[in-house]
Amino acid sequence: MQDCVFCKIVENMIPSNKVYEDDTVVAFRDINPMAPVHIIVIPKEHITGANDICPANSGVVAHIFEVIPKIAAAEGVAESGYRIISNCGKDAGQTVSHLHFHILGGTQLPLSLA
Ligand code: 5GP
Ligand code: ZN
């Protein structure tokens, strides 16, 4: 996707602070962190959002959920706890139309809707 900022991060066309990468997944620090640990985890493949998860691409989503605990452990929040968020669409406040999962932790997170 030419105009997708996260596809550009995958292609190293714009810089990012990557904390994890494999054949199908990239994770990097959020440019505007909302918590001491704020990592964005994405599939390398452009999937617009949760509405576009289907049998043909759900394998990478499952893989992301295997990778997330490893990242959490590396960031030191596996035991203290963390929140996983995926915003889908306008009302959720999705600003980047490339499926992504926020990992938030490193502090007591507010219990209100994130
Ligand atoms: P959303 O609001 O779509 O759920 O989350 C998008 C997230 O991506 C936001 O937290 C925003 O700060 C982050 N973000 C947007 N553009 C960039 C960028 O160019 N680099 C990085 N590292 N994060 C970005
Ligand atoms: Zn994309």
mmCIF file of C-alpha atoms in Angstrom, residues 1-104:
data_model
loop_
_atom_site.group_PDB
_atom_site.id
_atom_site.type_symbol
_atom_site.label_atom_id
_atom_site.label_comp_id
_atom_site.label_asym_id
_atom_site.label_seq_id
_atom_site.Cartn_x
_atom_site.Cartn_y
_atom_site.Cartn_z
ATOM 1 C CA MET A 1 0.000 0.000 0.000
ATOM 2 C CA GLN A 2 1.739 3.138 -1.253
ATOM 3 C CA ASP A 3 0.307 5.619 1.240
ATOM 4 C CA CYS A 4 0.294 3.424 4.320
ATOM 5 C CA VAL A 5 2.695 4.632 7.015
ATOM 6 C CA PHE A 6 3.001 1.164 8.553
ATOM 7 C CA CYS A 7 3.777 -0.438 5.174
ATOM 8 C CA LYS A 8 6.501 2.204 4.855
ATOM 9 C CA ILE A 9 7.870 1.175 8.254
ATOM 10 C CA VAL A 10 7.876 -2.473 7.084
ATOM 11 C CA GLU A 11 9.838 -1.423 3.990
ATOM 12 C CA ASN A 12 12.198 0.811 6.048
ATOM 13 C CA MET A 13 11.090 3.760 3.913
ATOM 14 C CA ILE A 14 10.528 5.714 7.119
ATOM 15 C CA PRO A 15 12.544 5.162 10.302
ATOM 16 C CA SER A 16 11.150 3.393 13.336
ATOM 17 C CA ASN A 17 12.474 1.987 16.566
ATOM 18 C CA LYS A 18 11.932 -1.722 15.915
ATOM 19 C CA VAL A 19 11.966 -4.100 18.855
ATOM 20 C CA TYR A 20 11.054 -7.306 16.977
ATOM 21 C CA GLU A 21 10.975 -8.542 13.387
ATOM 22 C CA ASP A 22 10.506 -11.877 11.661
ATOM 23 C CA ASP A 23 9.271 -13.013 8.239
ATOM 24 C CA THR A 24 5.687 -11.891 8.757
ATOM 25 C CA VAL A 25 5.575 -9.519 11.749
ATOM 26 C CA VAL A 26 7.207 -6.259 12.833
ATOM 27 C CA ALA A 27 6.976 -4.498 16.202
ATOM 28 C CA PHE A 28 8.208 -0.998 16.952
ATOM 29 C CA ARG A 29 7.874 1.709 19.610
ATOM 30 C CA ASP A 30 4.909 4.032 19.220
ATOM 31 C CA ILE A 31 5.984 7.512 18.138
ATOM 32 C CA ASN A 32 3.598 9.031 20.711
ATOM 33 C CA PRO A 33 3.773 6.677 23.697
ATOM 34 C CA MET A 34 0.781 6.579 26.035
ATOM 35 C CA ALA A 35 2.577 4.459 28.652
ATOM 36 C CA PRO A 36 6.211 3.690 29.598
ATOM 37 C CA VAL A 37 5.964 0.619 27.342
ATOM 38 C CA HIS A 38 3.991 1.283 24.158
ATOM 39 C CA ILE A 39 4.760 -1.057 21.280
ATOM 40 C CA ILE A 40 2.886 -1.428 17.990
ATOM 41 C CA VAL A 41 2.788 -4.947 16.512
ATOM 42 C CA ILE A 42 1.785 -5.342 12.865
ATOM 43 C CA PRO A 43 1.627 -7.958 10.150
ATOM 44 C CA LYS A 44 4.012 -7.156 7.304
ATOM 45 C CA GLU A 45 1.112 -7.857 4.965
ATOM 46 C CA HIS A 46 -1.259 -4.902 4.606
ATOM 47 C CA ILE A 47 -4.520 -5.810 6.348
ATOM 48 C CA THR A 48 -6.699 -2.738 6.815
ATOM 49 C CA GLY A 49 -8.082 -3.646 10.213
ATOM 50 C CA ALA A 50 -9.889 -6.247 12.276
ATOM 51 C CA ASN A 51 -12.825 -6.245 9.829
ATOM 52 C CA ASP A 52 -10.486 -7.621 7.178
ATOM 53 C CA ILE A 53 -9.215 -10.628 9.099
ATOM 54 C CA CYS A 54 -10.267 -13.756 7.187
ATOM 55 C CA PRO A 55 -9.212 -17.412 6.841
ATOM 56 C CA ALA A 56 -6.605 -16.448 4.244
ATOM 57 C CA ASN A 57 -4.726 -14.101 6.588
ATOM 58 C CA SER A 58 -5.667 -15.129 10.128
ATOM 59 C CA GLY A 59 -2.488 -17.189 10.508
ATOM 60 C CA VAL A 60 -0.424 -14.047 10.912
ATOM 61 C CA VAL A 61 -2.864 -12.773 13.536
ATOM 62 C CA ALA A 62 -2.399 -15.976 15.516
ATOM 63 C CA HIS A 63 1.353 -15.571 15.118
ATOM 64 C CA ILE A 64 1.149 -11.994 16.425
ATOM 65 C CA PHE A 65 -0.467 -13.355 19.576
ATOM 66 C CA GLU A 66 2.429 -15.764 19.988
ATOM 67 C CA VAL A 67 4.926 -12.926 19.507
ATOM 68 C CA ILE A 68 3.249 -10.474 21.898
ATOM 69 C CA PRO A 69 4.174 -12.371 25.103
ATOM 70 C CA LYS A 70 7.783 -12.564 23.947
ATOM 71 C CA ILE A 71 7.873 -8.809 23.397
ATOM 72 C CA ALA A 72 6.186 -8.244 26.757
ATOM 73 C CA ALA A 73 8.832 -10.391 28.446
ATOM 74 C CA ALA A 74 11.643 -8.550 26.668
ATOM 75 C CA GLU A 75 10.133 -5.230 27.761
ATOM 76 C CA GLY A 76 9.889 -6.436 31.359
ATOM 77 C CA VAL A 77 6.101 -6.258 31.648
ATOM 78 C CA ALA A 78 5.105 -9.918 31.284
ATOM 79 C CA GLU A 79 4.681 -10.304 35.055
ATOM 80 C CA SER A 80 3.532 -6.786 35.951
ATOM 81 C CA GLY A 81 0.909 -6.886 33.220
ATOM 82 C CA TYR A 82 0.037 -5.190 29.976
ATOM 83 C CA ARG A 83 -2.919 -4.341 27.756
ATOM 84 C CA ILE A 84 -3.400 -5.331 24.115
ATOM 85 C CA ILE A 85 -5.572 -2.957 22.059
ATOM 86 C CA SER A 86 -6.627 -3.000 18.428
ATOM 87 C CA ASN A 87 -8.743 -0.046 17.343
ATOM 88 C CA CYS A 88 -11.038 -0.751 14.395
ATOM 89 C CA GLY A 89 -12.659 2.099 12.511
ATOM 90 C CA LYS A 90 -13.691 5.669 13.215
ATOM 91 C CA ASP A 91 -15.515 5.320 16.511
ATOM 92 C CA ALA A 92 -12.604 3.368 17.986
ATOM 93 C CA GLY A 93 -10.163 6.070 16.898
ATOM 94 C CA GLN A 94 -8.205 4.009 14.377
ATOM 95 C CA THR A 95 -5.854 6.493 12.742
ATOM 96 C CA VAL A 96 -3.642 4.115 10.748
ATOM 97 C CA SER A 97 -5.546 1.772 8.425
ATOM 98 C CA HIS A 98 -3.111 -1.129 8.756
ATOM 99 C CA LEU A 99 -4.068 -3.768 11.323
ATOM 100 C CA HIS A 100 -2.063 -3.203 14.482
ATOM 101 C CA PHE A 101 -2.002 -4.209 18.114
ATOM 102 C CA HIS A 102 -0.873 -1.818 20.827
ATOM 103 C CA ILE A 103 1.024 -3.304 23.773
ATOM 104 C CA LEU A 104 0.732 -0.936 26.722
#
